[in-house]
Amino acid sequence: MAPSNQLVVFTLDDQSYALTLSCVERIVRAVEITHVPEASENILGVINIEGRVIPVINTRRRLGLPEREIDIQDLFIILHDGSRSLAMVADEVKPVVEIPGQDVVSSGNVLPEARFVQGVAKLDEGMIVILGAERALSSSEYESLSSMLDRGSA
């Protein structure tokens, strides 16, 4: 029997996406984003969560969705990608779901060119795109962001 996947499901517009529960630290209400000059277009800026400076990914741009201003009702999903914390904007976060492993299709089998996509889950009510936290930013985007943040704290 294939292992199950615990997923944090969230929405942007009317589309459902998910992240593996193990990479999600917490979910917080939207706060003010500080713009970072010269940051990649995939970074909206940074936020301060309990004294930690966390970059915010421009999730809508990464997913090819129409961009819009952050709303007070939006949420930030704080996640850890293995080396640093990141935040993603969500319209709504739903309860954690558990999906059998056989109901998840790897992105390599369906969308090998979609770097940010980890897989697709098949549910009775439709499909959910599973995003990979460790794939949220390229290595050059990480290096650029780290360099800018290091300069800012010096």
PDB file of C-alpha atoms in Angstrom:
ATOM      1  CA  MET A   1       0.000   0.000   0.000  1.00  0.00           C
ATOM      2  CA  ALA A   2       1.326   3.460  -0.953  1.00  0.00           C
ATOM      3  CA  PRO A   3       1.871   5.918   1.917  1.00  0.00           C
ATOM      4  CA  SER A   4      -0.588   8.753   2.323  1.00  0.00           C
ATOM      5  CA  ASN A   5       0.171  12.459   1.890  1.00  0.00           C
ATOM      6  CA  GLN A   6      -0.986  15.089   4.354  1.00  0.00           C
ATOM      7  CA  LEU A   7      -1.590  18.300   2.446  1.00  0.00           C
ATOM      8  CA  VAL A   8      -2.396  21.886   3.407  1.00  0.00           C
ATOM      9  CA  VAL A   9      -4.897  22.979   0.774  1.00  0.00           C
ATOM     10  CA  PHE A  10      -5.243  26.651  -0.112  1.00  0.00           C
ATOM     11  CA  THR A  11      -6.941  28.673  -2.819  1.00  0.00           C
ATOM     12  CA  LEU A  12      -5.932  31.476  -5.140  1.00  0.00           C
ATOM     13  CA  ASP A  13      -8.930  32.798  -7.021  1.00  0.00           C
ATOM     14  CA  ASP A  14     -11.044  29.656  -7.496  1.00  0.00           C
ATOM     15  CA  GLN A  15      -8.172  27.202  -7.979  1.00  0.00           C
ATOM     16  CA  SER A  16      -7.026  24.822  -5.231  1.00  0.00           C
ATOM     17  CA  TYR A  17      -3.350  24.208  -4.539  1.00  0.00           C
ATOM     18  CA  ALA A  18      -1.574  22.293  -1.806  1.00  0.00           C
ATOM     19  CA  LEU A  19       1.702  22.057   0.088  1.00  0.00           C
ATOM     20  CA  THR A  20       2.884  19.062   2.058  1.00  0.00           C
ATOM     21  CA  LEU A  21       2.085  19.531   5.732  1.00  0.00           C
ATOM     22  CA  SER A  22       5.676  18.802   6.735  1.00  0.00           C
ATOM     23  CA  CYS A  23       6.936  22.002   5.034  1.00  0.00           C
ATOM     24  CA  VAL A  24       4.298  24.322   6.564  1.00  0.00           C
ATOM     25  CA  GLU A  25       5.371  26.109   9.756  1.00  0.00           C
ATOM     26  CA  ARG A  26       2.228  28.149  10.350  1.00  0.00           C
ATOM     27  CA  ILE A  27      -0.462  30.303   8.800  1.00  0.00           C
ATOM     28  CA  VAL A  28      -0.815  33.987   9.694  1.00  0.00           C
ATOM     29  CA  ARG A  29      -3.043  36.878   8.689  1.00  0.00           C
ATOM     30  CA  ALA A  30      -1.646  39.180   6.039  1.00  0.00           C
ATOM     31  CA  VAL A  31       0.722  41.860   7.294  1.00  0.00           C
ATOM     32  CA  GLU A  32       2.459  44.726   5.543  1.00  0.00           C
ATOM     33  CA  ILE A  33       5.055  43.664   2.991  1.00  0.00           C
ATOM     34  CA  THR A  34       8.277  45.677   2.770  1.00  0.00           C
ATOM     35  CA  HIS A  35       9.525  46.063  -0.795  1.00  0.00           C
ATOM     36  CA  VAL A  36      13.112  44.936  -1.398  1.00  0.00           C
ATOM     37  CA  PRO A  37      14.862  46.932  -4.158  1.00  0.00           C
ATOM     38  CA  GLU A  38      16.383  44.844  -6.955  1.00  0.00           C
ATOM     39  CA  ALA A  39      14.564  41.700  -5.795  1.00  0.00           C
ATOM     40  CA  SER A  40      13.469  39.152  -8.371  1.00  0.00           C
ATOM     41  CA  GLU A  41      10.011  39.656  -9.825  1.00  0.00           C
ATOM     42  CA  ASN A  42       9.117  36.398  -8.047  1.00  0.00           C
ATOM     43  CA  ILE A  43       9.573  38.108  -4.657  1.00  0.00           C
ATOM     44  CA  LEU A  44       6.916  40.544  -3.419  1.00  0.00           C
ATOM     45  CA  GLY A  45       9.149  41.703  -0.559  1.00  0.00           C
ATOM     46  CA  VAL A  46       9.739  40.683   3.040  1.00  0.00           C
ATOM     47  CA  ILE A  47       7.619  40.485   6.183  1.00  0.00           C
ATOM     48  CA  ASN A  48       8.532  40.534   9.869  1.00  0.00           C
ATOM     49  CA  ILE A  49       7.051  37.607  11.781  1.00  0.00           C
ATOM     50  CA  GLU A  50       8.078  37.598  15.450  1.00  0.00           C
ATOM     51  CA  GLY A  51      11.413  39.250  14.631  1.00  0.00           C
ATOM     52  CA  ARG A  52      12.182  36.983  11.668  1.00  0.00           C
ATOM     53  CA  VAL A  53      12.545  38.545   8.223  1.00  0.00           C
ATOM     54  CA  ILE A  54      10.778  36.251   5.766  1.00  0.00           C
ATOM     55  CA  PRO A  55      10.659  36.711   1.978  1.00  0.00           C
ATOM     56  CA  VAL A  56       7.213  36.590   0.365  1.00  0.00           C
ATOM     57  CA  ILE A  57       6.945  34.698  -2.908  1.00  0.00           C
ATOM     58  CA  ASN A  58       4.868  36.232  -5.674  1.00  0.00           C
ATOM     59  CA  THR A  59       2.791  33.052  -5.911  1.00  0.00           C
ATOM     60  CA  ARG A  60       0.312  34.486  -8.393  1.00  0.00           C
ATOM     61  CA  ARG A  61       3.077  35.398 -10.846  1.00  0.00           C
ATOM     62  CA  ARG A  62       4.785  32.016 -10.384  1.00  0.00           C
ATOM     63  CA  LEU A  63       1.512  30.280 -11.223  1.00  0.00           C
ATOM     64  CA  GLY A  64       0.541  32.556 -14.108  1.00  0.00           C
ATOM     65  CA  LEU A  65      -2.484  34.012 -12.318  1.00  0.00           C
ATOM     66  CA  PRO A  66      -3.609  37.640 -12.524  1.00  0.00           C
ATOM     67  CA  GLU A  67      -1.840  39.700  -9.897  1.00  0.00           C
ATOM     68  CA  ARG A  68      -3.693  41.804  -7.365  1.00  0.00           C
ATOM     69  CA  GLU A  69      -2.980  43.795  -4.226  1.00  0.00           C
ATOM     70  CA  ILE A  70      -2.749  41.919  -0.930  1.00  0.00           C
ATOM     71  CA  ASP A  71      -6.080  42.107   0.899  1.00  0.00           C
ATOM     72  CA  ILE A  72      -6.481  42.311   4.683  1.00  0.00           C
ATOM     73  CA  GLN A  73      -8.384  39.001   4.536  1.00  0.00           C
ATOM     74  CA  ASP A  74      -5.534  37.188   2.758  1.00  0.00           C
ATOM     75  CA  LEU A  75      -3.324  34.751   4.611  1.00  0.00           C
ATOM     76  CA  PHE A  76       0.396  34.025   4.543  1.00  0.00           C
ATOM     77  CA  ILE A  77       1.486  30.417   4.618  1.00  0.00           C
ATOM     78  CA  ILE A  78       4.891  30.350   6.301  1.00  0.00           C
ATOM     79  CA  LEU A  79       6.846  27.395   5.040  1.00  0.00           C
ATOM     80  CA  HIS A  80      10.314  25.966   5.291  1.00  0.00           C
ATOM     81  CA  ASP A  81      12.020  24.742   2.155  1.00  0.00           C
ATOM     82  CA  GLY A  82      14.942  22.998   3.804  1.00  0.00           C
ATOM     83  CA  SER A  83      17.255  25.984   4.051  1.00  0.00           C
ATOM     84  CA  ARG A  84      15.106  29.014   4.873  1.00  0.00           C
ATOM     85  CA  SER A  85      11.596  30.166   5.669  1.00  0.00           C
ATOM     86  CA  LEU A  86       9.389  31.639   2.958  1.00  0.00           C
ATOM     87  CA  ALA A  87       5.860  33.005   2.838  1.00  0.00           C
ATOM     88  CA  MET A  88       3.205  32.411   0.205  1.00  0.00           C
ATOM     89  CA  VAL A  89       0.004  34.416  -0.141  1.00  0.00           C
ATOM     90  CA  ALA A  90      -3.312  32.541  -0.097  1.00  0.00           C
ATOM     91  CA  ASP A  91      -6.903  33.705  -0.451  1.00  0.00           C
ATOM     92  CA  GLU A  92      -8.105  30.937   1.872  1.00  0.00           C
ATOM     93  CA  VAL A  93      -6.579  27.956   3.679  1.00  0.00           C
ATOM     94  CA  LYS A  94      -8.687  24.840   4.072  1.00  0.00           C
ATOM     95  CA  PRO A  95      -8.349  21.992   6.578  1.00  0.00           C
ATOM     96  CA  VAL A  96      -5.512  19.505   6.102  1.00  0.00           C
ATOM     97  CA  VAL A  97      -6.447  16.586   3.854  1.00  0.00           C
ATOM     98  CA  GLU A  98      -4.934  13.127   3.720  1.00  0.00           C
ATOM     99  CA  ILE A  99      -4.591  11.691   0.241  1.00  0.00           C
ATOM    100  CA  PRO A 100      -3.490   8.119  -0.505  1.00  0.00           C
ATOM    101  CA  GLY A 101      -0.159   7.957  -2.317  1.00  0.00           C
ATOM    102  CA  GLN A 102      -1.705   6.222  -5.323  1.00  0.00           C
ATOM    103  CA  ASP A 103      -3.922   9.288  -5.881  1.00  0.00           C
ATOM    104  CA  VAL A 104      -0.914  11.591  -6.359  1.00  0.00           C
ATOM    105  CA  VAL A 105       0.759  11.841  -9.762  1.00  0.00           C
ATOM    106  CA  SER A 106       4.333  13.166  -9.846  1.00  0.00           C
ATOM    107  CA  SER A 107       4.906  16.306 -11.905  1.00  0.00           C
ATOM    108  CA  GLY A 108       7.650  14.470 -13.808  1.00  0.00           C
ATOM    109  CA  ASN A 109       4.977  12.202 -15.261  1.00  0.00           C
ATOM    110  CA  VAL A 110       2.584  14.992 -16.202  1.00  0.00           C
ATOM    111  CA  LEU A 111       4.354  18.380 -16.284  1.00  0.00           C
ATOM    112  CA  PRO A 112       8.110  17.841 -16.320  1.00  0.00           C
ATOM    113  CA  GLU A 113       8.774  21.493 -17.269  1.00  0.00           C
ATOM    114  CA  ALA A 114       6.749  22.882 -14.320  1.00  0.00           C
ATOM    115  CA  ARG A 115       9.565  23.428 -11.823  1.00  0.00           C
ATOM    116  CA  PHE A 116       7.341  24.786  -9.015  1.00  0.00           C
ATOM    117  CA  VAL A 117       4.860  21.901  -9.276  1.00  0.00           C
ATOM    118  CA  GLN A 118       5.598  18.748  -7.284  1.00  0.00           C
ATOM    119  CA  GLY A 119       2.563  16.758  -8.394  1.00  0.00           C
ATOM    120  CA  VAL A 120      -1.169  16.602  -8.913  1.00  0.00           C
ATOM    121  CA  ALA A 121      -3.659  14.961  -6.536  1.00  0.00           C
ATOM    122  CA  LYS A 122      -6.826  13.349  -7.817  1.00  0.00           C
ATOM    123  CA  LEU A 123      -9.849  13.969  -5.600  1.00  0.00           C
ATOM    124  CA  ASP A 124     -13.559  13.265  -5.993  1.00  0.00           C
ATOM    125  CA  GLU A 125     -14.231  17.010  -6.289  1.00  0.00           C
ATOM    126  CA  GLY A 126     -11.433  17.644  -8.780  1.00  0.00           C
ATOM    127  CA  MET A 127      -7.683  17.999  -9.009  1.00  0.00           C
ATOM    128  CA  ILE A 128      -5.299  19.816  -6.677  1.00  0.00           C
ATOM    129  CA  VAL A 129      -1.906  21.040  -7.838  1.00  0.00           C
ATOM    130  CA  ILE A 130       0.754  20.243  -5.215  1.00  0.00           C
ATOM    131  CA  LEU A 131       3.508  22.843  -5.049  1.00  0.00           C
ATOM    132  CA  GLY A 132       7.045  22.065  -3.946  1.00  0.00           C
ATOM    133  CA  ALA A 133       8.354  24.424  -1.258  1.00  0.00           C
ATOM    134  CA  GLU A 134      11.943  23.574  -2.142  1.00  0.00           C
ATOM    135  CA  ARG A 135      11.183  24.557  -5.741  1.00  0.00           C
ATOM    136  CA  ALA A 136       9.664  27.945  -4.912  1.00  0.00           C
ATOM    137  CA  LEU A 137      12.748  29.931  -5.881  1.00  0.00           C
ATOM    138  CA  SER A 138      15.684  29.135  -8.113  1.00  0.00           C
ATOM    139  CA  SER A 139      19.179  28.949  -6.615  1.00  0.00           C
ATOM    140  CA  SER A 140      20.097  32.269  -8.267  1.00  0.00           C
ATOM    141  CA  GLU A 141      16.980  33.906  -6.747  1.00  0.00           C
ATOM    142  CA  TYR A 142      17.994  32.582  -3.316  1.00  0.00           C
ATOM    143  CA  GLU A 143      21.539  33.860  -3.696  1.00  0.00           C
ATOM    144  CA  SER A 144      20.354  37.278  -4.863  1.00  0.00           C
ATOM    145  CA  LEU A 145      17.823  37.570  -2.042  1.00  0.00           C
ATOM    146  CA  SER A 146      20.309  36.399   0.606  1.00  0.00           C
ATOM    147  CA  SER A 147      22.880  38.894  -0.645  1.00  0.00           C
ATOM    148  CA  MET A 148      20.369  41.770  -0.502  1.00  0.00           C
ATOM    149  CA  LEU A 149      19.195  40.810   2.990  1.00  0.00           C
ATOM    150  CA  ASP A 150      22.786  40.453   4.223  1.00  0.00           C
ATOM    151  CA  ARG A 151      23.656  43.922   2.853  1.00  0.00           C
ATOM    152  CA  GLY A 152      20.590  45.357   4.546  1.00  0.00           C
ATOM    153  CA  SER A 153      21.527  43.969   7.951  1.00  0.00           C
ATOM    154  CA  ALA A 154      25.163  45.111   7.732  1.00  0.00           C
TER     155      ALA A 154
END
